[in-house]
Amino acid sequence: MTGAPAPTAPHVLIIGGGFGGLAALRRLAWSPVWVTLIDRRNHHLFQPLLYQVAMAGLSPASIATPIRSIVRRQGNAQVLLGSVAGVDMERKLVSLEDGTRLGYDYLIIAAGAQTSYFGHEGDWSKFALGLKTVEDALEIRRRVLLAFEAAERAPPHARRRLLSFVIIGGGPTGVEVAGALAELARYVLTDDFRAIEPRQARVILLEAAGRLLANGFNQKLSHKAASQLAELGVEVRLGAKVERIDEFGVHLADDSIEAATIVWAAGVQPNPLAQAPGLPRHGSGRLQVEADCSIKDHPEVFAIGDIAAYLPRSAANPLPGLASVAIQQGRYVAQAIAASVNNRRRRRFHYRDKGIMATIGRSRAVLEAGSLRLSGRLAWLLWVVVHIWYLIGFHNRVAVMLSWCWSYLTYRRGARLITGERSWEMLPKLMERPPRPSSPSQPSSSRRRRSA
């Protein structure tokens, strides 16, 4: 569109510039409405590849695109940078944290999710790094690379802790991080150091359930994923429930693991906006929505993506928090709003399951789509094609493809930058061995040595 609609055009307000919010915004380009998208960050993030930034495989600019540049030619849209504090559905107002109030005729809540530490946010988040934002990925990359730098200078007795990396959570994110980290140590950094052997780094993946990828993947593919991780040298521990995380490491019911770097990939929870008064919630904490993705008694308010709990017909559980779900819901809601503006009846939302996949390092992946189940190189090639296809912007696709081709042929990664002011000052603290915790339930040192 080349010009803004008339001032009397219905105003559609979208909260969140993720997959769902952006899909709705772009689909509304040809509707007679005025669209405002508000997000606390100015970029759209391709989260499925965020672990590649954390493991120094890609730079942030390869998977993040400014939202304004995406919709620069959409004349009926504007983008605002801000953080939403609350929603007043009775008065049709959205309040921002800076005191600004925005009115709307239609509202799309697509605020996404955040890391969940299952009630231990205050304690565990200090030592276990989540992976939901670019900032999270850069901090994980910094910690991982600093651990190798500290090990290069540390005495031999301190290197085991520095070169032990624990990933908590055996879902797709945890599996992908573990595989990429094992490859980083075994192949990418192998010739970069003199005092240490990066191949000796321990990558430990902890999962409380009895198998990896328990939510959504076939059991056979779960075993395939575990086998492929084992080929990379990853130690997979199933049935390993974390009881405590501190500066010493990770504590299980019958063991303790000393580690300087811990990555949390065990769970997410809806954006705090889902807790706003007056909004109906599902047992999972997500916003309960109707068959057309709207909020009960408020047909002009929609919730989509990770913040919404949509139950298909005869289904016991809501749709999973996948990018494909958010994209399809965003496009559907845009069509539903256009139908309402034109006095047409809305149809029920129907999700088309396109399958799920997870990559496990170079030429290793698992893929499940209906009755199709693949693993290994073919699954990995399909994973590459799908992720390149969904990346926004021609430049991003080219940059990621070239980076992956270079990494595949040479095992080199050019994004191994330690960012942050005076990062070198962290080395003495990393090399210093924390005191052992004195807990009655703490296993003896001999027991720890046997389990290690």
JSON list of C-alpha atoms in Angstrom, two decimals, residues 133-352:
[
{"chain": "A", "resi": 133, "resn": "THR", "atom": "CA", "xyz": [16.64, -13.40, 23.31]},
{"chain": "A", "resi": 134, "resn": "VAL", "atom": "CA", "xyz": [19.69, -12.15, 21.40]},
{"chain": "A", "resi": 135, "resn": "GLU", "atom": "CA", "xyz": [21.08, -10.89, 24.70]},
{"chain": "A", "resi": 136, "resn": "ASP", "atom": "CA", "xyz": [20.74, -14.39, 26.18]},
{"chain": "A", "resi": 137, "resn": "ALA", "atom": "CA", "xyz": [22.54, -15.94, 23.21]},
{"chain": "A", "resi": 138, "resn": "LEU", "atom": "CA", "xyz": [25.40, -13.46, 23.35]},
{"chain": "A", "resi": 139, "resn": "GLU", "atom": "CA", "xyz": [25.84, -14.01, 27.08]},
{"chain": "A", "resi": 140, "resn": "ILE", "atom": "CA", "xyz": [25.95, -17.79, 26.62]},
{"chain": "A", "resi": 141, "resn": "ARG", "atom": "CA", "xyz": [28.49, -17.38, 23.81]},
{"chain": "A", "resi": 142, "resn": "ARG", "atom": "CA", "xyz": [30.59, -15.13, 26.05]},
{"chain": "A", "resi": 143, "resn": "ARG", "atom": "CA", "xyz": [30.48, -17.57, 28.98]},
{"chain": "A", "resi": 144, "resn": "VAL", "atom": "CA", "xyz": [31.33, -20.58, 26.82]},
{"chain": "A", "resi": 145, "resn": "LEU", "atom": "CA", "xyz": [34.29, -18.91, 25.11]},
{"chain": "A", "resi": 146, "resn": "LEU", "atom": "CA", "xyz": [35.52, -17.40, 28.39]},
{"chain": "A", "resi": 147, "resn": "ALA", "atom": "CA", "xyz": [35.46, -20.87, 29.95]},
{"chain": "A", "resi": 148, "resn": "PHE", "atom": "CA", "xyz": [37.94, -22.09, 27.34]},
{"chain": "A", "resi": 149, "resn": "GLU", "atom": "CA", "xyz": [40.08, -18.96, 27.79]},
{"chain": "A", "resi": 150, "resn": "ALA", "atom": "CA", "xyz": [40.12, -19.41, 31.56]},
{"chain": "A", "resi": 151, "resn": "ALA", "atom": "CA", "xyz": [41.01, -23.10, 31.19]},
{"chain": "A", "resi": 152, "resn": "GLU", "atom": "CA", "xyz": [44.01, -22.12, 29.04]},
{"chain": "A", "resi": 153, "resn": "ARG", "atom": "CA", "xyz": [45.43, -20.16, 31.99]},
{"chain": "A", "resi": 154, "resn": "ALA", "atom": "CA", "xyz": [44.12, -22.25, 34.88]},
{"chain": "A", "resi": 155, "resn": "PRO", "atom": "CA", "xyz": [46.09, -24.94, 36.73]},
{"chain": "A", "resi": 156, "resn": "PRO", "atom": "CA", "xyz": [45.30, -28.52, 35.71]},
{"chain": "A", "resi": 157, "resn": "HIS", "atom": "CA", "xyz": [43.11, -29.26, 38.76]},
{"chain": "A", "resi": 158, "resn": "ALA", "atom": "CA", "xyz": [40.71, -26.41, 37.86]},
{"chain": "A", "resi": 159, "resn": "ARG", "atom": "CA", "xyz": [40.34, -27.25, 34.17]},
{"chain": "A", "resi": 160, "resn": "ARG", "atom": "CA", "xyz": [37.81, -30.05, 34.62]},
{"chain": "A", "resi": 161, "resn": "ARG", "atom": "CA", "xyz": [35.23, -27.70, 36.10]},
{"chain": "A", "resi": 162, "resn": "LEU", "atom": "CA", "xyz": [35.92, -25.00, 33.49]},
{"chain": "A", "resi": 163, "resn": "LEU", "atom": "CA", "xyz": [35.60, -27.46, 30.63]},
{"chain": "A", "resi": 164, "resn": "SER", "atom": "CA", "xyz": [32.37, -29.01, 31.94]},
{"chain": "A", "resi": 165, "resn": "PHE", "atom": "CA", "xyz": [29.22, -27.65, 30.32]},
{"chain": "A", "resi": 166, "resn": "VAL", "atom": "CA", "xyz": [25.77, -28.67, 31.53]},
{"chain": "A", "resi": 167, "resn": "ILE", "atom": "CA", "xyz": [22.59, -28.23, 29.48]},
{"chain": "A", "resi": 168, "resn": "ILE", "atom": "CA", "xyz": [19.37, -28.76, 31.42]},
{"chain": "A", "resi": 169, "resn": "GLY", "atom": "CA", "xyz": [16.38, -29.87, 29.36]},
{"chain": "A", "resi": 170, "resn": "GLY", "atom": "CA", "xyz": [16.17, -32.54, 26.68]},
{"chain": "A", "resi": 171, "resn": "GLY", "atom": "CA", "xyz": [13.71, -30.81, 24.37]},
{"chain": "A", "resi": 172, "resn": "PRO", "atom": "CA", "xyz": [14.63, -29.48, 20.90]},
{"chain": "A", "resi": 173, "resn": "THR", "atom": "CA", "xyz": [16.51, -26.47, 22.30]},
{"chain": "A", "resi": 174, "resn": "GLY", "atom": "CA", "xyz": [18.56, -28.53, 24.74]},
{"chain": "A", "resi": 175, "resn": "VAL", "atom": "CA", "xyz": [19.38, -31.16, 22.12]},
{"chain": "A", "resi": 176, "resn": "GLU", "atom": "CA", "xyz": [20.44, -28.53, 19.59]},
{"chain": "A", "resi": 177, "resn": "VAL", "atom": "CA", "xyz": [22.59, -26.61, 22.09]},
{"chain": "A", "resi": 178, "resn": "ALA", "atom": "CA", "xyz": [24.29, -29.81, 23.28]},
{"chain": "A", "resi": 179, "resn": "GLY", "atom": "CA", "xyz": [25.09, -30.96, 19.75]},
{"chain": "A", "resi": 180, "resn": "ALA", "atom": "CA", "xyz": [26.40, -27.55, 18.66]},
{"chain": "A", "resi": 181, "resn": "LEU", "atom": "CA", "xyz": [28.50, -27.17, 21.81]},
{"chain": "A", "resi": 182, "resn": "ALA", "atom": "CA", "xyz": [30.04, -30.62, 21.36]},
{"chain": "A", "resi": 183, "resn": "GLU", "atom": "CA", "xyz": [30.95, -29.76, 17.77]},
{"chain": "A", "resi": 184, "resn": "LEU", "atom": "CA", "xyz": [32.43, -26.43, 18.88]},
{"chain": "A", "resi": 185, "resn": "ALA", "atom": "CA", "xyz": [34.74, -28.20, 21.32]},
{"chain": "A", "resi": 186, "resn": "ARG", "atom": "CA", "xyz": [35.63, -31.24, 19.21]},
{"chain": "A", "resi": 187, "resn": "TYR", "atom": "CA", "xyz": [36.13, -29.64, 15.81]},
{"chain": "A", "resi": 188, "resn": "VAL", "atom": "CA", "xyz": [36.06, -25.84, 15.78]},
{"chain": "A", "resi": 189, "resn": "LEU", "atom": "CA", "xyz": [38.37, -25.02, 18.70]},
{"chain": "A", "resi": 190, "resn": "THR", "atom": "CA", "xyz": [40.60, -28.05, 18.48]},
{"chain": "A", "resi": 191, "resn": "ASP", "atom": "CA", "xyz": [43.66, -26.19, 17.11]},
{"chain": "A", "resi": 192, "resn": "ASP", "atom": "CA", "xyz": [43.13, -22.83, 18.80]},
{"chain": "A", "resi": 193, "resn": "PHE", "atom": "CA", "xyz": [44.71, -23.54, 22.20]},
{"chain": "A", "resi": 194, "resn": "ARG", "atom": "CA", "xyz": [48.09, -24.76, 23.40]},
{"chain": "A", "resi": 195, "resn": "ALA", "atom": "CA", "xyz": [47.75, -25.58, 27.12]},
{"chain": "A", "resi": 196, "resn": "ILE", "atom": "CA", "xyz": [44.41, -27.38, 26.86]},
{"chain": "A", "resi": 197, "resn": "GLU", "atom": "CA", "xyz": [42.79, -29.89, 24.55]},
{"chain": "A", "resi": 198, "resn": "PRO", "atom": "CA", "xyz": [39.26, -28.61, 23.77]},
{"chain": "A", "resi": 199, "resn": "ARG", "atom": "CA", "xyz": [38.22, -32.14, 22.75]},
{"chain": "A", "resi": 200, "resn": "GLN", "atom": "CA", "xyz": [38.40, -33.10, 26.43]},
{"chain": "A", "resi": 201, "resn": "ALA", "atom": "CA", "xyz": [35.50, -30.76, 27.27]},
{"chain": "A", "resi": 202, "resn": "ARG", "atom": "CA", "xyz": [32.50, -32.50, 28.83]},
{"chain": "A", "resi": 203, "resn": "VAL", "atom": "CA", "xyz": [29.07, -31.67, 27.48]},
{"chain": "A", "resi": 204, "resn": "ILE", "atom": "CA", "xyz": [26.37, -33.08, 29.75]},
{"chain": "A", "resi": 205, "resn": "LEU", "atom": "CA", "xyz": [22.68, -33.03, 28.81]},
{"chain": "A", "resi": 206, "resn": "LEU", "atom": "CA", "xyz": [20.24, -33.56, 31.69]},
{"chain": "A", "resi": 207, "resn": "GLU", "atom": "CA", "xyz": [16.61, -34.55, 31.13]},
{"chain": "A", "resi": 208, "resn": "ALA", "atom": "CA", "xyz": [14.16, -35.34, 33.92]},
{"chain": "A", "resi": 209, "resn": "ALA", "atom": "CA", "xyz": [11.97, -37.53, 31.69]},
{"chain": "A", "resi": 210, "resn": "GLY", "atom": "CA", "xyz": [12.80, -41.04, 30.57]},
{"chain": "A", "resi": 211, "resn": "ARG", "atom": "CA", "xyz": [13.77, -39.99, 27.03]},
{"chain": "A", "resi": 212, "resn": "LEU", "atom": "CA", "xyz": [14.81, -36.99, 24.97]},
{"chain": "A", "resi": 213, "resn": "LEU", "atom": "CA", "xyz": [12.33, -35.00, 22.88]},
{"chain": "A", "resi": 214, "resn": "ALA", "atom": "CA", "xyz": [9.49, -36.44, 24.91]},
{"chain": "A", "resi": 215, "resn": "ASN", "atom": "CA", "xyz": [6.94, -33.84, 23.82]},
{"chain": "A", "resi": 216, "resn": "GLY", "atom": "CA", "xyz": [5.92, -34.44, 20.23]},
{"chain": "A", "resi": 217, "resn": "PHE", "atom": "CA", "xyz": [8.56, -36.82, 18.86]},
{"chain": "A", "resi": 218, "resn": "ASN", "atom": "CA", "xyz": [8.19, -40.54, 18.32]},
{"chain": "A", "resi": 219, "resn": "GLN", "atom": "CA", "xyz": [10.09, -42.70, 20.80]},
{"chain": "A", "resi": 220, "resn": "LYS", "atom": "CA", "xyz": [12.23, -44.19, 18.04]},
{"chain": "A", "resi": 221, "resn": "LEU", "atom": "CA", "xyz": [13.38, -40.70, 17.01]},
{"chain": "A", "resi": 222, "resn": "SER", "atom": "CA", "xyz": [14.16, -39.93, 20.65]},
{"chain": "A", "resi": 223, "resn": "HIS", "atom": "CA", "xyz": [16.54, -42.90, 20.71]},
{"chain": "A", "resi": 224, "resn": "LYS", "atom": "CA", "xyz": [18.03, -41.76, 17.38]},
{"chain": "A", "resi": 225, "resn": "ALA", "atom": "CA", "xyz": [18.68, -38.31, 18.83]},
{"chain": "A", "resi": 226, "resn": "ALA", "atom": "CA", "xyz": [20.37, -39.81, 21.88]},
{"chain": "A", "resi": 227, "resn": "SER", "atom": "CA", "xyz": [22.57, -42.00, 19.66]},
{"chain": "A", "resi": 228, "resn": "GLN", "atom": "CA", "xyz": [23.59, -39.07, 17.48]},
{"chain": "A", "resi": 229, "resn": "LEU", "atom": "CA", "xyz": [24.48, -37.00, 20.55]},
{"chain": "A", "resi": 230, "resn": "ALA", "atom": "CA", "xyz": [26.54, -39.91, 21.88]},
{"chain": "A", "resi": 231, "resn": "GLU", "atom": "CA", "xyz": [28.47, -39.95, 18.59]},
{"chain": "A", "resi": 232, "resn": "LEU", "atom": "CA", "xyz": [29.47, -36.36, 19.33]},
{"chain": "A", "resi": 233, "resn": "GLY", "atom": "CA", "xyz": [30.59, -37.27, 22.83]},
{"chain": "A", "resi": 234, "resn": "VAL", "atom": "CA", "xyz": [27.63, -35.74, 24.68]},
{"chain": "A", "resi": 235, "resn": "GLU", "atom": "CA", "xyz": [26.82, -37.39, 28.02]},
{"chain": "A", "resi": 236, "resn": "VAL", "atom": "CA", "xyz": [23.04, -37.83, 28.10]},
{"chain": "A", "resi": 237, "resn": "ARG", "atom": "CA", "xyz": [21.52, -38.43, 31.52]},
{"chain": "A", "resi": 238, "resn": "LEU", "atom": "CA", "xyz": [17.85, -39.36, 31.56]},
{"chain": "A", "resi": 239, "resn": "GLY", "atom": "CA", "xyz": [15.67, -39.28, 34.65]},
{"chain": "A", "resi": 240, "resn": "ALA", "atom": "CA", "xyz": [18.02, -36.64, 36.04]},
{"chain": "A", "resi": 241, "resn": "LYS", "atom": "CA", "xyz": [15.89, -34.24, 38.06]},
{"chain": "A", "resi": 242, "resn": "VAL", "atom": "CA", "xyz": [17.69, -31.07, 39.13]},
{"chain": "A", "resi": 243, "resn": "GLU", "atom": "CA", "xyz": [17.30, -30.24, 42.80]},
{"chain": "A", "resi": 244, "resn": "ARG", "atom": "CA", "xyz": [19.60, -27.24, 43.11]},
{"chain": "A", "resi": 245, "resn": "ILE", "atom": "CA", "xyz": [21.80, -24.97, 41.01]},
{"chain": "A", "resi": 246, "resn": "ASP", "atom": "CA", "xyz": [24.47, -22.74, 42.51]},
{"chain": "A", "resi": 247, "resn": "GLU", "atom": "CA", "xyz": [27.97, -21.40, 41.86]},
{"chain": "A", "resi": 248, "resn": "PHE", "atom": "CA", "xyz": [29.34, -24.89, 42.49]},
{"chain": "A", "resi": 249, "resn": "GLY", "atom": "CA", "xyz": [27.34, -26.51, 39.70]},
{"chain": "A", "resi": 250, "resn": "VAL", "atom": "CA", "xyz": [24.23, -28.66, 39.33]},
{"chain": "A", "resi": 251, "resn": "HIS", "atom": "CA", "xyz": [22.92, -30.90, 42.11]},
{"chain": "A", "resi": 252, "resn": "LEU", "atom": "CA", "xyz": [20.82, -33.96, 41.40]},
{"chain": "A", "resi": 253, "resn": "ALA", "atom": "CA", "xyz": [19.17, -36.33, 43.83]},
{"chain": "A", "resi": 254, "resn": "ASP", "atom": "CA", "xyz": [22.15, -38.70, 43.87]},
{"chain": "A", "resi": 255, "resn": "ASP", "atom": "CA", "xyz": [24.97, -36.76, 42.27]},
{"chain": "A", "resi": 256, "resn": "SER", "atom": "CA", "xyz": [26.56, -33.34, 41.82]},
{"chain": "A", "resi": 257, "resn": "ILE", "atom": "CA", "xyz": [28.21, -32.03, 38.68]},
{"chain": "A", "resi": 258, "resn": "GLU", "atom": "CA", "xyz": [30.85, -29.35, 38.90]},
{"chain": "A", "resi": 259, "resn": "ALA", "atom": "CA", "xyz": [30.48, -26.96, 35.98]},
{"chain": "A", "resi": 260, "resn": "ALA", "atom": "CA", "xyz": [31.38, -23.35, 35.28]},
{"chain": "A", "resi": 261, "resn": "THR", "atom": "CA", "xyz": [28.78, -22.96, 32.50]},
{"chain": "A", "resi": 262, "resn": "ILE", "atom": "CA", "xyz": [25.14, -24.04, 32.78]},
{"chain": "A", "resi": 263, "resn": "VAL", "atom": "CA", "xyz": [22.49, -23.52, 30.08]},
{"chain": "A", "resi": 264, "resn": "TRP", "atom": "CA", "xyz": [18.81, -23.76, 30.98]},
{"chain": "A", "resi": 265, "resn": "ALA", "atom": "CA", "xyz": [16.57, -25.19, 28.25]},
{"chain": "A", "resi": 266, "resn": "ALA", "atom": "CA", "xyz": [14.01, -26.93, 30.43]},
{"chain": "A", "resi": 267, "resn": "GLY", "atom": "CA", "xyz": [10.92, -24.81, 30.12]},
{"chain": "A", "resi": 268, "resn": "VAL", "atom": "CA", "xyz": [9.11, -21.62, 29.16]},
{"chain": "A", "resi": 269, "resn": "GLN", "atom": "CA", "xyz": [6.15, -19.71, 30.54]},
{"chain": "A", "resi": 270, "resn": "PRO", "atom": "CA", "xyz": [3.80, -17.17, 28.95]},
{"chain": "A", "resi": 271, "resn": "ASN", "atom": "CA", "xyz": [4.67, -13.49, 28.89]},
{"chain": "A", "resi": 272, "resn": "PRO", "atom": "CA", "xyz": [3.65, -11.80, 32.19]},
{"chain": "A", "resi": 273, "resn": "LEU", "atom": "CA", "xyz": [0.94, -9.99, 30.22]},
{"chain": "A", "resi": 274, "resn": "ALA", "atom": "CA", "xyz": [-1.06, -13.23, 30.43]},
{"chain": "A", "resi": 275, "resn": "GLN", "atom": "CA", "xyz": [-1.46, -12.56, 34.16]},
{"chain": "A", "resi": 276, "resn": "ALA", "atom": "CA", "xyz": [-3.27, -9.26, 33.60]},
{"chain": "A", "resi": 277, "resn": "PRO", "atom": "CA", "xyz": [-6.61, -8.99, 35.48]},
{"chain": "A", "resi": 278, "resn": "GLY", "atom": "CA", "xyz": [-9.68, -9.88, 33.49]},
{"chain": "A", "resi": 279, "resn": "LEU", "atom": "CA", "xyz": [-7.97, -12.16, 31.00]},
{"chain": "A", "resi": 280, "resn": "PRO", "atom": "CA", "xyz": [-9.10, -15.84, 31.09]},
{"chain": "A", "resi": 281, "resn": "ARG", "atom": "CA", "xyz": [-6.28, -18.31, 31.64]},
{"chain": "A", "resi": 282, "resn": "HIS", "atom": "CA", "xyz": [-5.79, -21.97, 30.87]},
{"chain": "A", "resi": 283, "resn": "GLY", "atom": "CA", "xyz": [-4.29, -24.32, 33.44]},
{"chain": "A", "resi": 284, "resn": "SER", "atom": "CA", "xyz": [-0.93, -23.91, 31.70]},
{"chain": "A", "resi": 285, "resn": "GLY", "atom": "CA", "xyz": [-0.97, -20.17, 32.48]},
{"chain": "A", "resi": 286, "resn": "ARG", "atom": "CA", "xyz": [-1.57, -19.24, 28.84]},
{"chain": "A", "resi": 287, "resn": "LEU", "atom": "CA", "xyz": [-4.55, -17.19, 27.72]},
{"chain": "A", "resi": 288, "resn": "GLN", "atom": "CA", "xyz": [-7.62, -19.32, 27.01]},
{"chain": "A", "resi": 289, "resn": "VAL", "atom": "CA", "xyz": [-9.04, -18.59, 23.55]},
{"chain": "A", "resi": 290, "resn": "GLU", "atom": "CA", "xyz": [-12.15, -19.53, 21.63]},
{"chain": "A", "resi": 291, "resn": "ALA", "atom": "CA", "xyz": [-12.47, -21.40, 18.32]},
{"chain": "A", "resi": 292, "resn": "ASP", "atom": "CA", "xyz": [-11.61, -18.20, 16.41]},
{"chain": "A", "resi": 293, "resn": "CYS", "atom": "CA", "xyz": [-8.61, -17.38, 18.66]},
{"chain": "A", "resi": 294, "resn": "SER", "atom": "CA", "xyz": [-10.59, -14.61, 20.39]},
{"chain": "A", "resi": 295, "resn": "ILE", "atom": "CA", "xyz": [-10.98, -13.99, 24.11]},
{"chain": "A", "resi": 296, "resn": "LYS", "atom": "CA", "xyz": [-14.34, -15.07, 25.56]},
{"chain": "A", "resi": 297, "resn": "ASP", "atom": "CA", "xyz": [-16.93, -12.25, 25.53]},
{"chain": "A", "resi": 298, "resn": "HIS", "atom": "CA", "xyz": [-14.48, -10.04, 23.63]},
{"chain": "A", "resi": 299, "resn": "PRO", "atom": "CA", "xyz": [-14.61, -10.99, 19.93]},
{"chain": "A", "resi": 300, "resn": "GLU", "atom": "CA", "xyz": [-12.43, -7.99, 19.07]},
{"chain": "A", "resi": 301, "resn": "VAL", "atom": "CA", "xyz": [-9.50, -9.28, 21.19]},
{"chain": "A", "resi": 302, "resn": "PHE", "atom": "CA", "xyz": [-7.35, -12.18, 19.94]},
{"chain": "A", "resi": 303, "resn": "ALA", "atom": "CA", "xyz": [-4.44, -14.10, 21.50]},
{"chain": "A", "resi": 304, "resn": "ILE", "atom": "CA", "xyz": [-2.04, -16.13, 19.34]},
{"chain": "A", "resi": 305, "resn": "GLY", "atom": "CA", "xyz": [1.28, -17.93, 19.56]},
{"chain": "A", "resi": 306, "resn": "ASP", "atom": "CA", "xyz": [3.02, -18.98, 22.75]},
{"chain": "A", "resi": 307, "resn": "ILE", "atom": "CA", "xyz": [0.84, -16.81, 24.98]},
{"chain": "A", "resi": 308, "resn": "ALA", "atom": "CA", "xyz": [-2.39, -18.49, 23.82]},
{"chain": "A", "resi": 309, "resn": "ALA", "atom": "CA", "xyz": [-3.89, -21.86, 24.72]},
{"chain": "A", "resi": 310, "resn": "TYR", "atom": "CA", "xyz": [-5.88, -23.08, 21.73]},
{"chain": "A", "resi": 311, "resn": "LEU", "atom": "CA", "xyz": [-7.55, -26.47, 22.07]},
{"chain": "A", "resi": 312, "resn": "PRO", "atom": "CA", "xyz": [-8.45, -28.15, 18.76]},
{"chain": "A", "resi": 313, "resn": "ARG", "atom": "CA", "xyz": [-11.61, -30.21, 18.63]},
{"chain": "A", "resi": 314, "resn": "SER", "atom": "CA", "xyz": [-11.48, -33.36, 20.79]},
{"chain": "A", "resi": 315, "resn": "ALA", "atom": "CA", "xyz": [-7.96, -32.45, 21.96]},
{"chain": "A", "resi": 316, "resn": "ALA", "atom": "CA", "xyz": [-6.88, -32.64, 25.59]},
{"chain": "A", "resi": 317, "resn": "ASN", "atom": "CA", "xyz": [-3.87, -30.33, 25.29]},
{"chain": "A", "resi": 318, "resn": "PRO", "atom": "CA", "xyz": [-3.42, -26.93, 23.64]},
{"chain": "A", "resi": 319, "resn": "LEU", "atom": "CA", "xyz": [-1.43, -26.52, 20.44]},
{"chain": "A", "resi": 320, "resn": "PRO", "atom": "CA", "xyz": [2.34, -26.50, 21.09]},
{"chain": "A", "resi": 321, "resn": "GLY", "atom": "CA", "xyz": [4.41, -23.34, 21.15]},
{"chain": "A", "resi": 322, "resn": "LEU", "atom": "CA", "xyz": [5.81, -23.68, 17.63]},
{"chain": "A", "resi": 323, "resn": "ALA", "atom": "CA", "xyz": [6.58, -21.03, 15.05]},
{"chain": "A", "resi": 324, "resn": "SER", "atom": "CA", "xyz": [4.27, -22.73, 12.56]},
{"chain": "A", "resi": 325, "resn": "VAL", "atom": "CA", "xyz": [1.35, -22.47, 15.00]},
{"chain": "A", "resi": 326, "resn": "ALA", "atom": "CA", "xyz": [1.96, -18.76, 15.59]},
{"chain": "A", "resi": 327, "resn": "ILE", "atom": "CA", "xyz": [2.32, -18.00, 11.87]},
{"chain": "A", "resi": 328, "resn": "GLN", "atom": "CA", "xyz": [-0.88, -19.82, 10.94]},
{"chain": "A", "resi": 329, "resn": "GLN", "atom": "CA", "xyz": [-2.79, -18.17, 13.79]},
{"chain": "A", "resi": 330, "resn": "GLY", "atom": "CA", "xyz": [-1.46, -14.73, 12.81]},
{"chain": "A", "resi": 331, "resn": "ARG", "atom": "CA", "xyz": [-2.61, -15.13, 9.22]},
{"chain": "A", "resi": 332, "resn": "TYR", "atom": "CA", "xyz": [-5.96, -16.52, 10.32]},
{"chain": "A", "resi": 333, "resn": "VAL", "atom": "CA", "xyz": [-6.65, -13.67, 12.77]},
{"chain": "A", "resi": 334, "resn": "ALA", "atom": "CA", "xyz": [-5.84, -11.10, 10.07]},
{"chain": "A", "resi": 335, "resn": "GLN", "atom": "CA", "xyz": [-8.43, -12.78, 7.84]},
{"chain": "A", "resi": 336, "resn": "ALA", "atom": "CA", "xyz": [-10.93, -12.89, 10.71]},
{"chain": "A", "resi": 337, "resn": "ILE", "atom": "CA", "xyz": [-10.51, -9.15, 11.32]},
{"chain": "A", "resi": 338, "resn": "ALA", "atom": "CA", "xyz": [-10.94, -8.44, 7.61]},
{"chain": "A", "resi": 339, "resn": "ALA", "atom": "CA", "xyz": [-14.10, -10.55, 7.65]},
{"chain": "A", "resi": 340, "resn": "SER", "atom": "CA", "xyz": [-15.48, -8.60, 10.62]},
{"chain": "A", "resi": 341, "resn": "VAL", "atom": "CA", "xyz": [-14.70, -5.26, 8.99]},
{"chain": "A", "resi": 342, "resn": "ASN", "atom": "CA", "xyz": [-16.58, -6.41, 5.89]},
{"chain": "A", "resi": 343, "resn": "ASN", "atom": "CA", "xyz": [-19.45, -7.88, 7.95]},
{"chain": "A", "resi": 344, "resn": "ARG", "atom": "CA", "xyz": [-18.63, -11.46, 7.01]},
{"chain": "A", "resi": 345, "resn": "ARG", "atom": "CA", "xyz": [-18.81, -14.48, 9.26]},
{"chain": "A", "resi": 346, "resn": "ARG", "atom": "CA", "xyz": [-15.62, -15.84, 10.80]},
{"chain": "A", "resi": 347, "resn": "ARG", "atom": "CA", "xyz": [-14.61, -19.41, 10.31]},
{"chain": "A", "resi": 348, "resn": "ARG", "atom": "CA", "xyz": [-13.09, -21.65, 12.94]},
{"chain": "A", "resi": 349, "resn": "PHE", "atom": "CA", "xyz": [-9.29, -21.73, 13.07]},
{"chain": "A", "resi": 350, "resn": "HIS", "atom": "CA", "xyz": [-7.83, -24.98, 11.78]},
{"chain": "A", "resi": 351, "resn": "TYR", "atom": "CA", "xyz": [-4.17, -25.81, 12.32]},
{"chain": "A", "resi": 352, "resn": "ARG", "atom": "CA", "xyz": [-2.28, -27.70, 9.63]}
]
